């Protein structure tokens, strides 16, 4: 079985063909819009939709030029409505024209199933940390369609917090990469920001207090802020974010009803090397396996959309109706209700 997947929920127009056996990914094309949005410090929805519209034909054309496909899948939510409409209409049109089944895919579900095509060693159940630009979740992944949400963010997504702090420091979007780059030359002990949620019993995360603390620090340094100050702020912020995620994830793992044998991290923030290495340390200490996908499959891509459809077909899920709407708000908790 070969699936054409299309992803256009945010600022990447992507198409891929993935099959149900190794090697899984037959093509994987991504047109990033970073150059368009970086001067604004974040994604401008109107420009994003126009750019998806401009390049989708070329992106899909490249993905299918050397391969056929049996199924068509697209991200139908959550995400920015303009992009979702562009990708979904193209996918539905191809499905109708080629007489193939269509699968409407939830972007968050696709992220948490990603490790399963990147490695042959990822068996259910596992516990996933989904840390992307728009979402943050701890999920007990028991099987396809069986997701128990253990914790989530009370305010911003992790990537959003990185993006906002980078903007405060005058650094370009996407902020995660900028913060990580600055932090390499910074002292993470210079600014002692408090670790959020430390005293709370729940395993949710929160970034708003930390963001305010960073803003206050930047304002107190004023116009005389140096490059070294920026690097130190970036390093201190990054280390507190990672410490909070680990601290809350340990609480989340205690809520899981079965023995946790494997943990994974997915989504754009899973590209962060400090987060990856601290999770690896945690896994070694706890005697469990840890997996993080290659960076090209952490950030938005269409291979994960196609793979999610493969998981649905293998589990006998019926194809979506061609009238299936796009859903800008489509929480994982609403998926199989
Ligand atoms: O998963 P993704 O491509 O988009 C969504 O589905 O939301 O994630 C993009 C987010 C951005 O907020 C970006 O700043 C963050 O991932 N990101 C990082 C890193 N690389 C990308 N955050 C921290 N460290 C990184 N190295």
Coordinates of N, CA, C and O in Angstrom, one line a residue, residues 3 13 19 36 61 70 102 135 141 177 203 210 242 249 256 262 264 267 286 309 311:
X3 N 0.7 5.5 0.1 CA -0.2 6.7 0.4 C 0.4 8.0 0.1 O 1.6 8.2 0.4
X13 N 4.5 23.7 3.2 CA 3.7 23.0 2.2 C 4.5 21.7 1.9 O 5.6 21.8 1.5
X19 N 5.1 4.1 2.0 CA 4.5 2.7 1.8 C 4.5 2.0 3.1 O 5.2 2.4 4.1
X36 N 9.6 33.9 4.4 CA 8.5 34.8 4.3 C 8.1 35.4 5.6 O 7.8 36.6 5.8
X61 N 3.4 17.6 -7.2 CA 3.9 17.1 -8.5 C 5.3 16.4 -8.3 O 5.5 15.2 -8.8
X70 N -2.1 4.5 -3.7 CA -3.4 3.8 -3.6 C -4.4 4.6 -2.8 O -5.6 4.3 -2.9
X102 N -10.0 8.6 0.4 CA -9.4 9.8 1.0 C -9.4 9.7 2.6 O -10.4 9.2 3.1
X135 N 1.3 23.2 20.0 CA 0.7 22.2 20.9 C 1.8 21.7 21.9 O 2.9 21.7 21.6
X141 N 0.3 6.5 24.6 CA -0.1 6.0 23.2 C -0.3 4.5 23.3 O 0.7 3.8 23.3
X177 N 15.3 27.5 17.0 CA 16.6 27.4 16.4 C 17.5 28.5 16.9 O 18.7 28.4 17.2
X203 N 0.6 17.2 36.1 CA 1.8 17.1 35.3 C 1.7 18.1 34.1 O 2.4 18.0 33.1
X210 N 7.2 32.1 33.0 CA 8.6 32.2 32.6 C 8.9 33.2 31.5 O 9.9 34.0 31.6
X242 N 13.5 23.1 29.6 CA 13.8 21.6 29.5 C 13.6 21.0 30.9 O 13.0 19.9 31.1
X249 N 7.2 15.6 33.2 CA 7.1 14.3 32.5 C 7.3 13.2 33.5 O 6.6 12.1 33.4
X256 N 0.7 6.7 34.5 CA 0.4 5.7 33.5 C 0.1 4.4 34.2 O 0.8 4.0 35.1
X262 N 8.9 2.5 27.1 CA 9.5 3.4 26.0 C 8.9 4.8 26.0 O 7.7 4.9 26.2
X264 N 9.0 8.6 23.8 CA 9.4 9.3 22.5 C 9.1 10.8 22.7 O 8.2 11.2 23.4
X267 N 7.5 16.4 17.4 CA 7.1 17.9 17.2 C 8.3 18.7 17.0 O 9.5 18.2 17.3
X286 N 16.1 5.5 34.2 CA 14.9 4.8 34.6 C 14.8 3.4 33.9 O 13.8 2.6 34.1
X309 N -2.2 7.6 7.8 CA -3.3 7.0 7.0 C -3.0 5.5 6.9 O -3.9 4.7 6.9
X311 N -1.5 3.6 9.1 CA -1.9 3.0 10.4 C -3.4 2.9 10.4 O -3.9 1.9 10.9

